[in-house]
Amino acid sequence: MEIIHISAECYPVAKVGGLADVVGALPKYLNKLGHSAKVVVPGYDNAFSKENQFDLVHKGQLRLGWFTFTYSILKEATDKLGFELFLIAIPDLFDRPNVYSYEDDTERFTAFQVAFLNWLTETNQMPDIIHCHDHHTGLIPFMISHAPIYGHLKGIPTVLTIHNGQYQGWFDFDKLHYLPKVETSRLGFLEWNGVINPLASAVKCAWKVTTVSPSYLNEMSEKANGIENLLRFERPKSLGILNGIDNDVWNPETDPMLTHHYNSKTLKKGKKNNKAILCEQFNLDSNKPLFTFIGRLVYEKGADLLPEICSIALSRNPNEINILILGSGDPKIEHSLSQLTHFYDGNYNAFIGYNEKLAHIIYAGADYLLMPSRVEPCGLNQLYALRYGTIPIVRRTGGLSDTVIDIGDGGFGICHDQTSVFDVNYSITRGIDLYNDTKLFDTTRKKIMQIDHSWESVAHEYLTVYQSLKR
Ligand code: ADP
């Protein structure tokens, strides 16, 4: 089958979070199964675009409301990512370094989606499936189903995967003229609560909707930033498929970002060596348990509570634990986490920013990874932690509930029910006790490294979805 994935992010082309990891891995594993999966993302002005070779395969011109814009389709020349990668370069809209958070994101991502459909049309492409990821590509199922100009694409099944339902890409109807003409009777397929809602529109128009874990699908019927009723209504065409991890990239035995490689047999020594490097770099004591956090510093992740969680944990357990934070996001949280370094020097440190290599070293060198998330559609961090023998401490929500079982219930992690300072600190205390029970600590770490969350098996689940839609 020929499957085109369209997304705002794709590792290693452009990454903000887990969306990139999924779009950078699933197509590769579909191709390994003998299919032809391709990826289309915007052409950002970033390191990947500058450091790689591309062939110009198409050029076009379009209108977005009153503006005219040109776009170029650039194909990565070597297919080294394990799939054909196409960048849609649009001058003035995407030749910027970041993926999101510009005032004109509506214009940027609408132009991207219209250019994609125009390219398919002008080059007579008829893939078997178009797989859209999150709201940035959510207008595509609507345009294919309801815009007469794309009527010839109507038979192509569309799949929407919701990686994060909090963000929906809302914009007002005064920008309706950005989209190709549709009959007024079709506008209801765009609308939710009085505005154009690209995520809601995709939930209505895509042939199939998937979420990145089964529990997240259930939770979204109750809490989905205003689209709960819609998700309940569309439940018959929806299913949750837990994300996999790319074992080619996330493998402590071969990871090029680590100095000390290890597997489940050499875990004790391997993790000790990685921890020593990390502790030296961040002025921490490698004889104490190392609790870490990696992620976006936002409310969804429970990051607003981290400063208080850390100060209570460090005050209650003086000189007994280390904490290391890697993240960026809300400037207030960033500031509070940086300030703590002055109070707990030698036991605490924070790296404010995005650093892929450091994330790998932390997964390898840490003892515990904290995930006090309020919302976690799947969560990849806990899956990477498991693979690197780092015990996850998670709030039971979304994909965290689906992937981490508490050690007290015969499992391998530490779980709590609330995103609260109390619950997380209680879990940290349990972590200290487990660390001191050396035998149980080591057998647990060995066990988690052997859990299989690879894309090999998950790719089959997506294929079953695609095949159920075959024309
Ligand atoms: P989300 O997509 O909601 O941010 P996920 O758990 O699905 O959360 O994926 C997060 C991904 O982003 C992981 O690969 C994680 O290692 C990475 N990540 C998040 N923040 C940082 C950071 N500051 N530096 C390096 N990697 C990060």
Coordinates of C-alpha atoms and ligand atoms in Angstrom, one line a residue:
M1 CA 0.0 0.0 0.0
E2 CA 1.1 3.6 -0.5
I3 CA 0.6 5.6 2.6
I4 CA 1.4 9.4 2.9
H5 CA 1.9 10.7 6.4
I6 CA 1.5 14.5 6.7
S7 CA 2.6 16.3 9.8
A8 CA 4.1 19.4 11.3
E9 CA 6.9 17.4 12.9
C10 CA 9.1 14.4 12.1
Y11 CA 12.3 13.3 13.8
P12 CA 15.1 14.2 12.9
V13 CA 13.7 16.8 10.5
A14 CA 11.9 19.0 13.1
K15 CA 11.0 18.0 16.6
V16 CA 9.1 19.6 19.4
G17 CA 7.7 16.5 21.2
G18 CA 6.5 13.0 20.8
L19 CA 4.6 13.7 17.5
A20 CA 8.0 13.9 15.8
D21 CA 9.2 10.6 17.2
V22 CA 6.1 8.8 15.9
V23 CA 6.1 10.3 12.4
G24 CA 9.9 9.7 12.2
A25 CA 9.4 6.0 13.0
L26 CA 6.1 4.5 12.0
P27 CA 6.6 5.0 8.2
K28 CA 10.0 3.3 8.5
Y29 CA 8.5 0.3 10.1
L30 CA 5.6 0.2 7.6
N31 CA 8.2 0.2 4.8
K32 CA 10.1 -2.7 6.5
L33 CA 6.8 -4.6 6.2
G34 CA 6.9 -4.1 2.4
H35 CA 4.7 -1.1 2.1
S36 CA 5.5 2.4 0.7
A37 CA 5.1 5.0 3.4
K38 CA 6.2 8.6 2.7
V39 CA 6.3 11.6 4.9
V40 CA 5.4 15.2 4.1
V41 CA 6.4 18.1 6.4
P42 CA 6.9 21.8 6.0
G43 CA 10.4 23.0 5.0
Y44 CA 11.6 24.9 8.0
D45 CA 14.8 27.0 8.1
N46 CA 16.6 24.6 10.5
A47 CA 19.7 22.4 10.7
F48 CA 18.2 19.5 8.9
S49 CA 17.2 21.5 5.8
K50 CA 20.7 23.1 5.7
E51 CA 22.7 20.0 6.3
N52 CA 21.0 17.6 3.8
Q53 CA 20.6 17.3 0.0
F54 CA 17.3 17.8 -1.6
D55 CA 15.9 17.4 -5.2
L56 CA 13.3 19.9 -6.4
V57 CA 10.4 17.7 -7.6
H58 CA 7.6 20.2 -8.1
K59 CA 6.8 23.9 -7.9
G60 CA 3.4 25.5 -7.7
Q61 CA 1.6 28.7 -7.1
L62 CA -1.6 29.2 -5.1
R63 CA -3.8 31.7 -3.4
L64 CA -4.5 32.0 0.3
G65 CA -7.3 34.5 0.5
W66 CA -5.9 37.6 -1.1
F67 CA -2.3 36.5 -1.1
T68 CA -0.6 34.6 -3.8
F69 CA 2.2 32.2 -2.6
T70 CA 4.6 29.8 -4.3
Y71 CA 5.6 26.5 -2.9
S72 CA 8.4 24.0 -3.8
I73 CA 8.3 20.3 -3.1
L74 CA 11.8 19.1 -2.1
K75 CA 12.6 15.4 -1.8
E76 CA 15.4 14.3 0.5
A77 CA 17.9 12.9 -1.9
T78 CA 19.1 9.7 -0.2
D79 CA 16.0 8.2 1.5
K80 CA 18.4 7.6 4.5
L81 CA 15.6 8.0 7.0
G82 CA 13.9 4.7 5.9
F83 CA 11.2 6.5 4.0
E84 CA 10.8 9.1 1.2
L85 CA 10.7 12.5 2.8
F86 CA 9.2 15.5 1.1
L87 CA 9.4 19.1 2.4
I88 CA 6.9 21.7 1.3
A89 CA 8.9 24.9 1.3
I90 CA 6.8 28.1 1.3
P91 CA 8.8 31.4 1.3
D92 CA 7.7 33.9 4.0
L93 CA 5.7 31.3 5.9
F94 CA 8.0 28.4 6.7
D95 CA 11.6 29.8 6.2
R96 CA 11.8 30.3 9.9
P97 CA 13.6 28.3 12.6
N98 CA 10.7 27.1 14.8
V99 CA 7.9 24.8 14.1
Y100 CA 5.1 26.6 16.0
S101 CA 4.1 29.7 18.1
Y102 CA 4.1 32.3 15.4
E103 CA 1.1 34.7 15.2
D104 CA 0.4 33.5 11.7
D105 CA 0.3 29.8 12.4
T106 CA -3.2 29.6 10.9
E107 CA -1.9 31.0 7.6
R108 CA 1.2 28.8 7.7
F109 CA -0.5 25.5 8.3
T110 CA -3.5 26.3 6.0
A111 CA -1.1 27.1 3.2
F112 CA 0.9 23.9 3.9
Q113 CA -2.3 21.8 3.6
V114 CA -3.6 23.5 0.5
A115 CA -0.1 23.1 -1.1
F116 CA -0.1 19.4 -0.3
L117 CA -3.4 18.8 -2.0
N118 CA -2.4 21.0 -5.0
W119 CA 0.8 19.0 -5.4
L120 CA -1.1 15.7 -5.3
T121 CA -3.5 17.1 -7.9
E122 CA -0.9 18.5 -10.3
T123 CA 1.2 15.3 -10.2
N124 CA -1.8 12.9 -10.4
Q125 CA -0.9 11.1 -7.2
M126 CA -3.6 8.8 -5.7
P127 CA -2.1 7.2 -2.6
D128 CA -4.0 4.4 -0.9
I129 CA -4.1 6.3 2.4
I130 CA -3.5 9.8 3.6
H131 CA -2.6 9.7 7.3
C132 CA -3.0 13.1 9.0
H133 CA -1.4 13.9 12.4
D134 CA -2.9 16.4 14.8
H135 CA -4.7 19.7 14.0
H136 CA -2.0 21.1 11.8
T137 CA -3.2 18.7 9.0
G138 CA -6.8 18.5 10.2
L139 CA -8.4 20.4 7.3
I140 CA -7.2 17.8 4.7
P141 CA -10.0 15.3 5.3
F142 CA -12.6 18.1 5.0
M143 CA -11.1 19.5 1.8
I144 CA -10.9 16.1 0.2
S145 CA -14.5 15.2 1.1
H146 CA -16.2 18.6 0.5
A147 CA -14.2 20.9 -1.8
P148 CA -15.2 20.3 -5.4
I149 CA -11.7 21.3 -6.6
Y150 CA -10.3 18.2 -4.8
G151 CA -13.3 16.0 -5.8
H152 CA -11.0 13.6 -7.7
L153 CA -9.2 12.7 -4.4
K154 CA -12.5 11.9 -2.6
G155 CA -12.0 8.2 -2.8
I156 CA -8.7 8.3 -0.8
P157 CA -9.3 7.1 2.8
T158 CA -8.1 9.5 5.4
V159 CA -6.9 8.6 8.9
L160 CA -6.5 11.2 11.7
T161 CA -4.2 10.4 14.6
I162 CA -4.7 12.6 17.7
H163 CA -1.4 13.0 19.5
N164 CA -2.6 15.8 21.7
G165 CA -6.3 16.9 21.7
Q166 CA -5.6 20.0 23.9
Y167 CA -4.5 21.9 20.8
Q168 CA -7.1 22.2 18.1
G169 CA -6.0 25.0 15.8
W170 CA -9.2 27.1 16.1
F171 CA -9.7 30.2 13.9
D172 CA -12.6 32.5 13.0
F173 CA -14.9 32.2 10.0
D174 CA -13.5 35.5 8.7
K175 CA -10.6 33.4 7.4
L176 CA -12.8 30.9 5.6
H177 CA -11.6 32.4 2.3
Y178 CA -8.2 30.7 2.9
L179 CA -9.9 27.4 2.0
P180 CA -11.0 26.3 -1.4
K181 CA -14.7 27.0 -2.2
V182 CA -17.3 24.7 -0.7
E183 CA -21.1 24.7 -0.6
T184 CA -22.5 26.6 2.4
S185 CA -24.3 23.4 3.5
R186 CA -20.9 21.8 4.1
L187 CA -19.6 24.4 6.5
G188 CA -20.9 22.4 9.5
F189 CA -18.1 20.0 8.9
L190 CA -15.6 22.7 9.7
E191 CA -17.3 24.2 12.7
W192 CA -17.3 23.5 16.4
N193 CA -18.6 26.0 19.0
G194 CA -18.9 28.8 16.4
V195 CA -15.4 28.8 15.0
I196 CA -13.4 26.7 12.5
N197 CA -11.9 23.9 14.5
P198 CA -9.4 21.9 12.4
L199 CA -9.1 19.0 14.9
A200 CA -12.9 18.7 15.3
S201 CA -13.3 18.9 11.5
A202 CA -10.8 16.0 11.0
V203 CA -12.7 14.0 13.7
K204 CA -15.8 14.5 11.7
C205 CA -14.4 14.0 8.2
A206 CA -11.6 11.4 8.5
W207 CA -12.6 7.8 7.7
K208 CA -10.9 6.6 10.9
V209 CA -9.7 8.4 14.1
T210 CA -6.9 7.0 16.3
T211 CA -5.5 8.2 19.5
V212 CA -2.0 7.3 20.8
S213 CA -3.3 5.1 23.6
P214 CA -6.5 3.3 24.5
S215 CA -6.9 5.0 27.9
Y216 CA -6.5 8.5 26.3
L217 CA -9.4 7.6 23.9
N218 CA -11.6 6.8 26.9
E219 CA -10.5 9.9 28.8
M220 CA -11.2 12.2 25.9
S221 CA -14.9 11.3 26.1
E222 CA -14.8 13.1 29.4
K223 CA -12.1 15.7 29.0
A224 CA -11.0 17.0 25.5
N225 CA -10.9 20.7 25.6
G226 CA -14.5 21.1 24.4
I227 CA -14.8 18.3 21.8
E228 CA -15.9 15.6 24.3
N229 CA -19.4 15.1 22.8
L230 CA -18.0 15.0 19.3
L231 CA -15.6 12.3 20.3
R232 CA -18.3 10.3 22.0
F233 CA -20.4 10.6 18.8
E234 CA -17.6 9.5 16.6
R235 CA -16.5 6.7 18.9
P236 CA -17.6 3.9 16.5
K237 CA -14.9 4.9 14.0
S238 CA -12.2 5.6 16.6
L239 CA -9.6 3.4 18.3
G240 CA -6.6 3.8 20.6
I241 CA -3.2 2.4 19.4
L242 CA -0.4 2.7 21.8
N243 CA 2.8 4.3 20.4
G244 CA 5.9 2.2 19.9
I245 CA 9.5 3.3 20.2
D246 CA 12.1 3.2 17.5
N247 CA 14.6 0.6 18.8
D248 CA 17.1 1.7 16.1
V249 CA 17.3 5.1 17.7
W250 CA 16.6 4.2 21.4
N251 CA 18.9 1.4 22.1
P252 CA 21.4 1.7 25.0
E253 CA 23.6 -0.9 23.4
T254 CA 24.2 1.1 20.3
D255 CA 23.0 4.7 21.1
P256 CA 25.7 7.0 19.5
M257 CA 24.8 9.7 22.0
L258 CA 26.1 7.6 24.9
T259 CA 29.7 7.1 25.9
H260 CA 29.0 3.9 27.8
H261 CA 26.8 1.3 26.1
Y262 CA 25.0 -1.5 28.0
N263 CA 22.2 -4.1 27.8
S264 CA 20.1 -5.8 30.4
K265 CA 23.1 -8.1 31.3
T266 CA 25.6 -5.2 31.7
L267 CA 23.0 -2.8 33.1
K268 CA 24.5 -2.2 36.5
K269 CA 27.9 -1.2 35.3
G270 CA 26.6 0.6 32.2
K271 CA 24.1 2.8 34.1
K272 CA 26.7 3.5 36.8
N273 CA 29.1 4.8 34.3
N274 CA 26.5 7.0 32.6
K275 CA 25.3 8.3 35.9
A276 CA 28.9 9.2 36.9
I277 CA 29.2 11.4 33.7
L278 CA 25.9 13.0 34.3
C279 CA 26.6 13.7 38.0
E280 CA 30.0 15.2 37.2
Q281 CA 28.5 17.5 34.6
F282 CA 25.8 18.7 36.9
N283 CA 27.7 18.7 40.2
L284 CA 25.6 15.9 41.7
D285 CA 26.7 13.0 43.9
S286 CA 26.5 9.7 42.0
N287 CA 26.1 7.6 45.2
K288 CA 22.6 8.9 45.8
P289 CA 19.5 8.0 43.9
L290 CA 19.0 10.3 40.9
F291 CA 15.4 11.5 40.2
T292 CA 14.9 13.3 36.8
F293 CA 12.3 15.0 34.7
I294 CA 12.5 15.5 30.9
G295 CA 9.8 17.4 29.0
R296 CA 7.9 20.5 28.1
L297 CA 7.5 22.8 31.2
V298 CA 3.8 23.2 30.9
Y299 CA 0.7 22.7 33.0
E300 CA -0.3 19.5 31.1
K301 CA 2.9 17.8 32.3
G302 CA 2.4 18.9 35.9
A303 CA 5.6 21.0 35.5
D304 CA 4.1 23.9 37.5
L305 CA 4.4 21.7 40.6
L306 CA 8.0 20.7 40.0
P307 CA 9.6 23.6 41.9
E308 CA 7.6 22.8 45.1
I309 CA 8.0 19.0 44.6
C310 CA 11.7 19.4 44.3
S311 CA 12.1 21.8 47.3
I312 CA 10.0 19.6 49.6
A313 CA 11.8 16.4 48.5
L314 CA 15.3 18.0 48.9
S315 CA 14.4 19.5 52.3
R316 CA 12.9 16.3 53.7
N317 CA 15.7 14.1 52.5
P318 CA 18.7 16.4 52.9
N319 CA 21.8 14.9 51.2
E320 CA 19.9 11.7 50.4
I321 CA 18.8 12.3 46.8
N322 CA 19.7 14.2 43.6
I323 CA 17.2 15.8 41.2
L324 CA 18.0 16.8 37.6
I325 CA 15.5 18.6 35.3
L326 CA 15.7 19.0 31.6
G327 CA 13.0 21.1 30.0
S328 CA 11.8 24.3 28.5
G329 CA 8.4 26.0 28.3
D330 CA 6.6 28.4 30.6
P331 CA 9.1 31.1 31.5
K332 CA 7.8 31.3 35.1
I333 CA 8.4 27.6 35.6
E334 CA 11.8 27.9 33.9
H335 CA 12.8 30.7 36.3
S336 CA 11.6 28.9 39.5
L337 CA 13.5 25.7 38.5
S338 CA 16.7 27.7 37.7
Q339 CA 16.5 29.5 41.1
L340 CA 16.4 26.3 43.0
T341 CA 20.0 25.6 42.0
H342 CA 21.1 28.3 44.4
F343 CA 19.4 26.7 47.4
Y344 CA 20.2 23.0 46.7
D345 CA 23.6 23.2 45.0
G346 CA 25.2 19.8 44.9
N347 CA 21.9 18.0 45.1
Y348 CA 19.8 19.6 42.4
N349 CA 20.4 21.0 38.9
A350 CA 18.3 22.1 35.9
F351 CA 19.1 22.5 32.2
I352 CA 16.6 24.9 30.8
G353 CA 16.4 24.3 27.0
Y354 CA 16.0 21.6 24.5
N355 CA 18.9 19.1 24.2
E356 CA 18.3 15.8 22.4
K357 CA 21.7 14.3 23.4
L358 CA 21.3 15.2 27.0
A359 CA 17.9 13.6 27.1
H360 CA 19.5 10.3 25.9
I361 CA 22.3 10.6 28.6
I362 CA 19.7 11.3 31.3
Y363 CA 17.6 8.2 30.3
A364 CA 20.8 6.2 30.5
G365 CA 22.2 7.7 33.7
A366 CA 19.1 8.3 35.8
D367 CA 17.6 6.0 38.5
Y368 CA 14.1 7.4 38.2
L369 CA 12.1 9.5 35.7
L370 CA 9.2 11.6 37.1
M371 CA 6.1 12.1 35.0
P372 CA 3.4 13.8 37.2
S373 CA 1.4 14.6 34.0
R374 CA -2.2 15.9 34.2
V375 CA -2.7 14.8 30.6
E376 CA -0.6 12.3 28.8
P377 CA -2.0 11.0 25.5
C378 CA 0.7 8.3 25.3
G379 CA 3.9 9.5 26.7
L380 CA 7.1 8.4 25.1
N381 CA 9.4 9.4 27.9
Q382 CA 8.4 6.5 30.2
L383 CA 8.9 4.1 27.3
Y384 CA 12.4 5.4 26.7
A385 CA 13.1 5.2 30.4
L386 CA 12.0 1.6 30.6
R387 CA 14.2 0.7 27.6
Y388 CA 17.2 2.4 29.4
G389 CA 16.5 0.7 32.7
T390 CA 15.3 3.9 34.5
I391 CA 12.3 3.3 36.7
P392 CA 9.3 5.6 35.8
I393 CA 7.3 7.4 38.5
V394 CA 4.1 8.3 36.9
R395 CA 0.6 9.6 37.5
R396 CA -2.0 7.1 36.4
T397 CA -3.4 8.8 33.3
G398 CA -3.7 8.2 29.6
G399 CA -0.8 6.2 28.1
L400 CA 1.0 6.2 31.5
S401 CA -1.8 4.0 32.9
D402 CA -1.5 1.7 29.8
T403 CA 2.2 1.2 30.1
V404 CA 3.3 1.4 33.8
I405 CA 2.2 -1.1 36.5
D406 CA 3.0 -0.3 40.1
I407 CA 5.6 -2.5 41.7
G408 CA 3.2 -3.1 44.6
D409 CA 0.8 -4.7 42.1
G410 CA 3.4 -7.0 40.7
G411 CA 4.7 -4.5 38.2
F412 CA 7.8 -2.4 37.8
G413 CA 7.1 1.3 38.2
I414 CA 5.8 3.7 40.9
C415 CA 2.4 5.0 40.3
H416 CA 0.2 7.7 42.0
D417 CA -3.3 8.9 41.3
Q418 CA -3.1 12.7 41.5
T419 CA -0.9 15.3 40.0
S420 CA -0.2 16.7 43.5
V421 CA 2.9 17.7 45.4
F422 CA 1.9 15.2 48.1
D423 CA 1.5 12.2 45.7
V424 CA 4.7 12.8 43.9
N425 CA 6.7 13.3 47.2
Y426 CA 5.2 10.1 48.5
S427 CA 6.3 8.3 45.4
I428 CA 9.8 9.8 45.7
T429 CA 10.0 8.3 49.2
R430 CA 9.0 5.0 47.8
G431 CA 11.7 5.4 45.2
I432 CA 14.3 6.0 48.0
D433 CA 13.2 2.8 49.7
L434 CA 13.4 0.8 46.5
Y435 CA 16.9 2.2 45.8
N436 CA 18.0 1.0 49.2
D437 CA 16.6 -2.5 48.5
T438 CA 19.4 -3.2 46.1
K439 CA 18.2 -6.7 45.0
L440 CA 14.7 -5.6 44.1
F441 CA 16.0 -2.4 42.5
D442 CA 18.3 -4.3 40.2
T443 CA 15.9 -7.0 39.3
T444 CA 13.3 -4.4 38.5
R445 CA 15.7 -2.5 36.3
K446 CA 16.6 -5.7 34.4
K447 CA 12.9 -6.5 33.9
I448 CA 12.0 -3.2 32.5
M449 CA 14.7 -3.2 29.9
Q450 CA 13.2 -6.3 28.5
I451 CA 9.7 -5.0 28.0
D452 CA 8.9 -4.8 24.2
H453 CA 7.4 -1.5 23.0
S454 CA 8.9 -1.6 19.6
W455 CA 7.2 -0.3 16.4
E456 CA 7.5 -3.7 14.8
S457 CA 4.3 -4.9 16.4
V458 CA 2.5 -1.6 16.5
A459 CA 3.0 -1.0 12.8
H460 CA 0.8 -4.1 12.2
E461 CA -2.0 -2.5 14.1
Y462 CA -1.9 0.6 11.8
L463 CA -1.8 -1.7 8.8
T464 CA -5.0 -3.4 10.0
V465 CA -6.6 0.0 10.2
Y466 CA -5.4 0.9 6.7
Q467 CA -6.5 -2.4 5.2
S468 CA -10.0 -2.0 6.8
L469 CA -10.4 1.1 4.7
K470 CA -9.1 -0.3 1.4
R471 CA -11.2 0.7 -1.6
Ligands
ADP1 P1 4.9 15.5 24.3 O1 4.9 15.1 22.9 O2 3.6 15.8 24.9 O3 5.9 16.6 24.6 P2 6.0 12.8 24.7 O4 6.3 12.1 25.9 O5 5.1 12.1 23.7 O6 5.5 14.2 25.1 O7 7.4 13.1 23.9 C1 8.4 13.9 24.4 C2 9.6 13.7 23.5 O8 10.3 15.0 23.5 C3 10.6 12.7 24.0 O9 11.3 12.2 22.9 C4 11.5 13.5 25.0 O10 12.7 12.9 25.2 C5 11.6 14.8 24.2 N1 11.9 16.0 24.9 C6 11.0 16.8 25.6 N2 11.6 17.9 26.1 C7 12.9 17.8 25.8 C8 14.0 18.6 26.1 N3 13.9 19.7 26.8 N4 15.2 18.2 25.6 C9 15.3 17.1 24.9 N5 14.3 16.2 24.6 C10 13.1 16.6 25.1

